[in-house]
CSV table of C-alpha atoms and ligand atoms in Angstrom, one decimal:
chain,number,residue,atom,x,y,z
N,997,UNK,CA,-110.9,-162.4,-0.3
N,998,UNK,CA,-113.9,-162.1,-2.4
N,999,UNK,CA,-113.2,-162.4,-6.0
N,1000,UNK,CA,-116.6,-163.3,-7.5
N,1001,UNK,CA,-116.8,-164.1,-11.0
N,1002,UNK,CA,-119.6,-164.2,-13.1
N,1003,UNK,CA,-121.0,-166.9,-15.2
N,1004,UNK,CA,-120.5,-166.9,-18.7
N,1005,UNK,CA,-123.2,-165.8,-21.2
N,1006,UNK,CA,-124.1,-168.6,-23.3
N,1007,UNK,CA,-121.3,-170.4,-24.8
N,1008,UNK,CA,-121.2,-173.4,-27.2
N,1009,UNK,CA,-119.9,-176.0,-24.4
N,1010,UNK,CA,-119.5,-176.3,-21.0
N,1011,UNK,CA,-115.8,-176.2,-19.8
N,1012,UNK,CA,-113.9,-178.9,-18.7
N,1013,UNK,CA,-114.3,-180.4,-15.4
N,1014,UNK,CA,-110.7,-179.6,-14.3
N,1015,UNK,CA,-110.9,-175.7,-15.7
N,1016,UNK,CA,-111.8,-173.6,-12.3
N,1017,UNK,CA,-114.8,-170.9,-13.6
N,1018,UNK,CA,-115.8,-167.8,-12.2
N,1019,UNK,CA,-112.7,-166.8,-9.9
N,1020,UNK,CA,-111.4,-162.9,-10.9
N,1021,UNK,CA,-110.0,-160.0,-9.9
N,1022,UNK,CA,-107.8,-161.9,-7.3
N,1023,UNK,CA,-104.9,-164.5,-7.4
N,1024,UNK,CA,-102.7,-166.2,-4.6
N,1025,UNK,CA,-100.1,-164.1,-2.7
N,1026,UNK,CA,-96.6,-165.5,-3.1
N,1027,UNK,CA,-94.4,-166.6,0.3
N,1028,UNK,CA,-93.5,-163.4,2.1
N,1029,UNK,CA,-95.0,-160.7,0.0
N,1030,UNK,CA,-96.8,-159.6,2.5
N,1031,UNK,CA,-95.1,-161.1,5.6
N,1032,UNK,CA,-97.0,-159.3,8.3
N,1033,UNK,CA,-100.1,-160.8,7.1
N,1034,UNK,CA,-101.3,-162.7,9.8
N,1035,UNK,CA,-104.8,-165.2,10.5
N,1036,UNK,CA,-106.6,-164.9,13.4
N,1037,UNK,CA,-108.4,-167.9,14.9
N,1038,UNK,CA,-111.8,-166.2,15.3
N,1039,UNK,CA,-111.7,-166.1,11.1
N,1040,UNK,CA,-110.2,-162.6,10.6
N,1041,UNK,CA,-107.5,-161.1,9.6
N,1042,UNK,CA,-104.8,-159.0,10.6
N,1043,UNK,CA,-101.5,-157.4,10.0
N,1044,UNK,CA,-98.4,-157.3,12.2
N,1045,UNK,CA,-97.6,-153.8,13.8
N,1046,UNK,CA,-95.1,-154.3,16.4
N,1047,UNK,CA,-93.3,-157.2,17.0
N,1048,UNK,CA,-96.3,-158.4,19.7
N,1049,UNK,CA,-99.4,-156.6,18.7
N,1050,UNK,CA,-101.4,-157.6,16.1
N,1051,UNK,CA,-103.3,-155.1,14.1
N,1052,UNK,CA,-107.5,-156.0,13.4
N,1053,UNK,CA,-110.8,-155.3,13.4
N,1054,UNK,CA,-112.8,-154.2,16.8
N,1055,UNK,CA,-116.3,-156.3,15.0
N,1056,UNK,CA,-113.4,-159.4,15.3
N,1057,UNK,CA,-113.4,-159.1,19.1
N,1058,UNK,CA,-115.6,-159.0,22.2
N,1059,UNK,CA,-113.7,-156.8,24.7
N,1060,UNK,CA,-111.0,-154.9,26.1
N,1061,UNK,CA,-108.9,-157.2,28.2
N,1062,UNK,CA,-107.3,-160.2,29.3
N,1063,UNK,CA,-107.6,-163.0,26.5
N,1064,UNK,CA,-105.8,-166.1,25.8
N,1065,UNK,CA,-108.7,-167.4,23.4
N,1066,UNK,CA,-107.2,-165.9,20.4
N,1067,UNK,CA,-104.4,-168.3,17.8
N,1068,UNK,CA,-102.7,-165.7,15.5
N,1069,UNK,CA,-100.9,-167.8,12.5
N,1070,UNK,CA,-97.9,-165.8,10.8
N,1071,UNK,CA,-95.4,-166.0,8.2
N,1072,UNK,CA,-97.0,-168.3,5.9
N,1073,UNK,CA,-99.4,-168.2,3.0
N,1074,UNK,CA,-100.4,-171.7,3.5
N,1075,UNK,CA,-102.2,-172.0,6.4
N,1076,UNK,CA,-101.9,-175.6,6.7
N,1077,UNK,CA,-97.8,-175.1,6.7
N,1078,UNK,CA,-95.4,-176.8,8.8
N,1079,UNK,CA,-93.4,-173.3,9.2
N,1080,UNK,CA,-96.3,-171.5,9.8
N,1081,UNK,CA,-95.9,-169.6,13.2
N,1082,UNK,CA,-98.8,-170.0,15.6
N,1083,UNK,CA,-98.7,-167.7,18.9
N,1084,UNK,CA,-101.4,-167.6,21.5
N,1085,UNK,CA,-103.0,-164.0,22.3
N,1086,UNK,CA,-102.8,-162.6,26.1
N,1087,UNK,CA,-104.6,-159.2,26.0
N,1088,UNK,CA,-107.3,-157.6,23.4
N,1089,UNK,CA,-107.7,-154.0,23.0
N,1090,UNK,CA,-111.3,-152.7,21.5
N,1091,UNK,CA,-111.6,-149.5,20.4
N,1092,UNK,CA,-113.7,-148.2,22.8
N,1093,UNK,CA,-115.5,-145.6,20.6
N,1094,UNK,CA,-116.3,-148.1,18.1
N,1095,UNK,CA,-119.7,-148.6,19.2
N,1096,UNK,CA,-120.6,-144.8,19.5
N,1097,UNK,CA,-118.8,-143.1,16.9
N,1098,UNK,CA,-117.3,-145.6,14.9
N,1099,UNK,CA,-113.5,-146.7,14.4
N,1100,UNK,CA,-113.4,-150.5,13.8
N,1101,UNK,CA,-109.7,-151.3,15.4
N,1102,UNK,CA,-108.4,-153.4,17.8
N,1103,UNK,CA,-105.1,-154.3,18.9
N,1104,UNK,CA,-104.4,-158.3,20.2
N,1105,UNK,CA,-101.3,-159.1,21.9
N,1106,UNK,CA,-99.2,-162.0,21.6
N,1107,UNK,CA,-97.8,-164.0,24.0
N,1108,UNK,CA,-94.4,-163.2,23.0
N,1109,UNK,CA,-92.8,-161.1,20.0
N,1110,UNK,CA,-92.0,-162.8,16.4
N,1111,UNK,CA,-88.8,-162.3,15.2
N,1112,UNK,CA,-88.0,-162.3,11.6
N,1113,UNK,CA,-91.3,-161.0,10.5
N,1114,UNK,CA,-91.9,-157.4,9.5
N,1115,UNK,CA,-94.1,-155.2,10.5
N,1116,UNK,CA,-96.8,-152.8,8.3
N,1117,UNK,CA,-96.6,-149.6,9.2
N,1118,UNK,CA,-99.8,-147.6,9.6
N,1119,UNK,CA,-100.7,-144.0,7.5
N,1120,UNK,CA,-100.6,-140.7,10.2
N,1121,UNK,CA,-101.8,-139.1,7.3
N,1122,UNK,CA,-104.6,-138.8,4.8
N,1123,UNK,CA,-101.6,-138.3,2.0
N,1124,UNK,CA,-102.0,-142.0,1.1
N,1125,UNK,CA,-106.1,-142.2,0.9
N,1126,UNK,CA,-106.5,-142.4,-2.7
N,1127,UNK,CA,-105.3,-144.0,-5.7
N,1128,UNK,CA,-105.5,-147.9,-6.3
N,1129,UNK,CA,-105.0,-150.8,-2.6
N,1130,UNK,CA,-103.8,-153.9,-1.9
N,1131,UNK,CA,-105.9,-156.3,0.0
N,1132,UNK,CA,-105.3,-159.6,1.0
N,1133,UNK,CA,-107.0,-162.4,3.5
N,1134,UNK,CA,-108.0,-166.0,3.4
N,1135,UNK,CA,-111.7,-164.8,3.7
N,1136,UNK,CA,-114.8,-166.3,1.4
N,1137,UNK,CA,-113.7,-165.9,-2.6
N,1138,UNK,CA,-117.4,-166.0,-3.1
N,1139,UNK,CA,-120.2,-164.5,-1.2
N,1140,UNK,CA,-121.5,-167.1,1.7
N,1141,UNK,CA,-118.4,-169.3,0.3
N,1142,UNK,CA,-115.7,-171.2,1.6
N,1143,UNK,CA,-112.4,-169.7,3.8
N,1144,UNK,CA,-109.5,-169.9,2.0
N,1145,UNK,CA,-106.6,-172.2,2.8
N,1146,UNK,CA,-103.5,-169.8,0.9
N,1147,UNK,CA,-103.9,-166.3,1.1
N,1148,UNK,CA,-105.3,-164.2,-1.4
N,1149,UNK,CA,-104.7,-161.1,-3.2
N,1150,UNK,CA,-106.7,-158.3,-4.9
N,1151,UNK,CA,-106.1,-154.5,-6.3
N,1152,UNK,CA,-109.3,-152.4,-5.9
N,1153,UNK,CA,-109.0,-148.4,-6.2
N,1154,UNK,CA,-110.4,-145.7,-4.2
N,1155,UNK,CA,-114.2,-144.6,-3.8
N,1156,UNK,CA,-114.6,-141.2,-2.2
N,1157,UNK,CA,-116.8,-140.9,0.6
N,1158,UNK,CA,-119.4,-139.1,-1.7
N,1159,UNK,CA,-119.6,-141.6,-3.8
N,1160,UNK,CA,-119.7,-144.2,-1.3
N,1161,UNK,CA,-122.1,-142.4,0.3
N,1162,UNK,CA,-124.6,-142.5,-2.7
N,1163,UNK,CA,-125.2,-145.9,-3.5
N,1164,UNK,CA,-127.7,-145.8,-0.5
N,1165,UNK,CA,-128.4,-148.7,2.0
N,1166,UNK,CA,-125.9,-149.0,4.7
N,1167,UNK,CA,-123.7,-146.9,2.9
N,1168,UNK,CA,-125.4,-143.6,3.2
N,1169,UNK,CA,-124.4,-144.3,7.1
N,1170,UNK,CA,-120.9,-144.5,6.2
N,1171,UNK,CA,-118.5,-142.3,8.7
N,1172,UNK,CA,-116.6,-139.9,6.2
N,1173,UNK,CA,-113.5,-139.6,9.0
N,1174,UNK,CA,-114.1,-143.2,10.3
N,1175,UNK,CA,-114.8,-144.9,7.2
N,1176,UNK,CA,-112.5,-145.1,3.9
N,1177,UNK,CA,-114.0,-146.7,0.6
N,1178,UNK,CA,-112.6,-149.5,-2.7
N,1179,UNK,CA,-113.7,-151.3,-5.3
N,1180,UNK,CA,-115.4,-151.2,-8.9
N,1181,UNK,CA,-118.3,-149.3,-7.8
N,1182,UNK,CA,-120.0,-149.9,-11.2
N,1183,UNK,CA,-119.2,-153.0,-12.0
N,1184,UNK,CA,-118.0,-155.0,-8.8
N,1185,UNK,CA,-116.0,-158.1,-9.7
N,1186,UNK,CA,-113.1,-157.7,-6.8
N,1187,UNK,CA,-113.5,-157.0,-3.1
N,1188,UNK,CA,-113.1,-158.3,0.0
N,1189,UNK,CA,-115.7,-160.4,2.3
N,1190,UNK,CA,-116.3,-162.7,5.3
N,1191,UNK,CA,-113.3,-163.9,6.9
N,1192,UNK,CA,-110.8,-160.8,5.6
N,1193,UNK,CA,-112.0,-158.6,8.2
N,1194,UNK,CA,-109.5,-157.4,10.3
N,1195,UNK,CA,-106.8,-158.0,7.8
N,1196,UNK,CA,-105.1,-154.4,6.2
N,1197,UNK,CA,-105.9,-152.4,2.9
N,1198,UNK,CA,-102.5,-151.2,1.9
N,1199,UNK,CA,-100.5,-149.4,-0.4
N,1200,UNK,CA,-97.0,-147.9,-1.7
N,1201,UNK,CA,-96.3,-144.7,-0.2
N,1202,UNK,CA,-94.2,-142.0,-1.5
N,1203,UNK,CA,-90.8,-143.8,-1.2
N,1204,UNK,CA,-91.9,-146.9,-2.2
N,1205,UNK,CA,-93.1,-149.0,1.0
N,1206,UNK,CA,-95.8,-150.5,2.2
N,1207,UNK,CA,-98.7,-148.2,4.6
N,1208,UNK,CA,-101.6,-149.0,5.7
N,1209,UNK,CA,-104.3,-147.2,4.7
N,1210,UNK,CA,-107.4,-149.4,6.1
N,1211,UNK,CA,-108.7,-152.2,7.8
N,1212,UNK,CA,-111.3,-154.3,5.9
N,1213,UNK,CA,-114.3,-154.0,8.1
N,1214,UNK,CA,-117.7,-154.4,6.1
N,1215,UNK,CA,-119.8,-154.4,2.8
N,1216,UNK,CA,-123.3,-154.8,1.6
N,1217,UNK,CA,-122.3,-159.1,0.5
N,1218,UNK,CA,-119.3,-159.1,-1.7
N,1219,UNK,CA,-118.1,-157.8,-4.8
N,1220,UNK,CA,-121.3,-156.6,-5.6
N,1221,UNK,CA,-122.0,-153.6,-7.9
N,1222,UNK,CA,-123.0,-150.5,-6.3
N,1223,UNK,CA,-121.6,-151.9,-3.0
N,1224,UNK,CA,-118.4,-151.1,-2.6
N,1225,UNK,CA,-115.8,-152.5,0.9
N,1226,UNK,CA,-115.9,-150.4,3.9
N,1227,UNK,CA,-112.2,-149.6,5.8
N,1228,UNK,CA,-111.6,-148.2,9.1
N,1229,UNK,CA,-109.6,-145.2,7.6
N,1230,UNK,CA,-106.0,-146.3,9.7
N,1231,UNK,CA,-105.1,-142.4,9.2
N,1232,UNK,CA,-107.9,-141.1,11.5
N,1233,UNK,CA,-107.0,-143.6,14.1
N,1234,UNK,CA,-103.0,-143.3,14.0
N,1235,UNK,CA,-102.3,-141.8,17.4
N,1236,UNK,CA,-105.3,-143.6,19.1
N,1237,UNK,CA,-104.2,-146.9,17.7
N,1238,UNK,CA,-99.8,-146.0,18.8
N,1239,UNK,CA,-101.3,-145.0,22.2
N,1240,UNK,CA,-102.9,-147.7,23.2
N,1241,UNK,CA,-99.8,-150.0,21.9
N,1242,UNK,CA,-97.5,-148.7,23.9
N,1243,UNK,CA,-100.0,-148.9,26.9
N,1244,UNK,CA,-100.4,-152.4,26.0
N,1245,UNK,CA,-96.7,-153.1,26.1
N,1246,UNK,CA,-97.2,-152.9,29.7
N,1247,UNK,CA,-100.2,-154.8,30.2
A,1524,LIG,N1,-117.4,-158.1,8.1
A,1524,LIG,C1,-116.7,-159.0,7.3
A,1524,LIG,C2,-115.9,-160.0,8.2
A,1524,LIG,O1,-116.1,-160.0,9.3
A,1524,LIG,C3,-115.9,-158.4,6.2
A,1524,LIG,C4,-116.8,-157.9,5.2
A,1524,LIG,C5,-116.1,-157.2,4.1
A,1524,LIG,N2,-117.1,-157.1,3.0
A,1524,LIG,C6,-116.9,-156.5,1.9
A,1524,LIG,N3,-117.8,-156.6,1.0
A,1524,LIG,N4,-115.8,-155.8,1.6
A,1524,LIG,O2,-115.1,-160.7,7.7
C-alpha cells in the first residue's frame, strides 16, 4: 500500500532519529479486520471468495491452468506469523479477455478449502461504485519501496471515469466498463502501488457489509497527483468471475 508522504517544508530541526517521517494516508490493519485478505507468493494480493478460490489480478498470473507454483498466505496481518495459514495453489484461471478488451481478474485455486476464514463477497452491481473504498495490501508504502511485512490500510474515494479519463497519459486509455477509479486526484497522498495488485478495493454496502467493488490493478507510480489507482470494476465481471468458479470447482 502506497502511502507516500511528503517532506516537510523547511522546519527549524530535523526530527529525531526514532520519529518515522513521511508515511500518510495509511496505517496497519488490525488482526481479522479484513480476514479474507490474503498474500500471494508472486507479490500480489488477493481476497478470499470461496472457501478454495482466491480472488486476484489477471497481470499477477501467466495462464489459464494447471499451477502448483503459487503460496497464498491467510488469516494473518503479519506475514512473518506462526498462525499464518499458507496453502499451495493447483489451478489459475486468467481472464481470457483481459488482453483484448480488458478485465484484469483471475481466480487461483487452492489445494484445499480454509475453514474459519470468511469470504468477500463481490458487487453484481454498479449500486456500490461510488462514494469513499477501502484498500489494503502489503505492497510498496513508497513508490519503488520496500513490501510490507503487516498489512496495510488506506481510505481513498471515488474518481469517475471522466475524470479519470482527463488527467491524460495511460489514463485517457482507461476502460469506462472495465476500469473503476480512487484516490485524491488533486492532491495524491494515498493509494495503492506495487505489490497490492491483485488484492480488493472494498466497501460497506447497503446493510452494512463488506463488497467488493475493485481489484487494484494499475497507476501511473503511486500516490501521485493527477494519477489516480486503476480497479478492475468487480461489478462488470460478476457473472464471468461466479462462472468460471464453479467451473473451477471441478477442475
Ligand atoms: N500493478 C501494480 C502491481 O502489480 C499495482 C499498481 C497499483 N498502482 C497504483 N498507483 N494504484 O502491484
Amino acid at each position: 500500500m502506497t502511502i507516500l508522504g511528503f517532506a516537510s517544508p523547511a522546519v527549524a530541526a530535523p526530527p529525531p532519529p526514532t520519529q518515522n517521517t513521511q508515511i500518510i494516508g495509511g496505517t496497519q490493519a488490525s488482526q481479522g479486520e479484513f480476514p479474507w485478505m490474503t498474500r500471494l507468493s508472486m507479490g500480489c494480493g488477493g481476497a478470499l471468495y470461496t472457501r478454495q478460490i482466491v480472488l486476484t489480478a489477471a497481470h499477477c498470473v501467466d495462464r489459464t491452468g494447471a499451477d502448483s507454483s503459487i503460496t497464498a498466505t491467510l488469516g494473518v496481518v503479519d506475514l512473518q506469523s506462526s498462525s499464518a495459514k499458507k496453502v499451495r495453489s493447483t489451478y489459475v484461471y486468467r481472464s481470457p479477455a483481459y488482453d483484448t478488451t480488458g478485465g484484469d481478474w483471475a481466480l487461483v485455486k487452492l489445494a484445499s478449502p480454509v475453514s474459519d476464514i470468511p469470504t468477500l463477497p463481490i458487487a453484481t452491481t454498479a449500486a456500490s461504485n461510488s462514494g469513499m473504498f477501502t484498500i489494503a495490501g502489503w505492497g510498496a508504502a513508497a513508490e519503488d519501496g520496500a513490501q510490507q511485512r503487516y498489512l496495510q490500510k488506506a481510505e481513498v474515494p471515488f474518481v469517475s471515469d471522466a475524470t479519470c479519463q482527463s488527467q491524460g497519459g495511460d489514463y485517457t486509455g482507461l476502460v469506462p466498463e472495465a476500469e473503476i477509479c480512487a484516490g485524491n486526484v488533486d492532491d495524491g497522498g494515498v493509494d495503492a502501488c506495487q505489490g497490492d495488485s491483485g488484492g480488493p478495493m472494498f466497501r460497506r454496502d447497503e446493510a452494512g457489509q463488506w463488497l467488493q467493488v475493485g481489484i487494484t490493478s494499475w497507476g501511473d507510480g503511486c500516490a501521485r497527483a493527477h494519477a489516480p489507482g486503476v480497479y478492475t470494476e468487480v461489478s462488470t465481471f460478476a457473472s464471468d468471475i461466479a462462472a468460471a468458479a464453479g467451473r473451477m470447482t471441478t477442475t
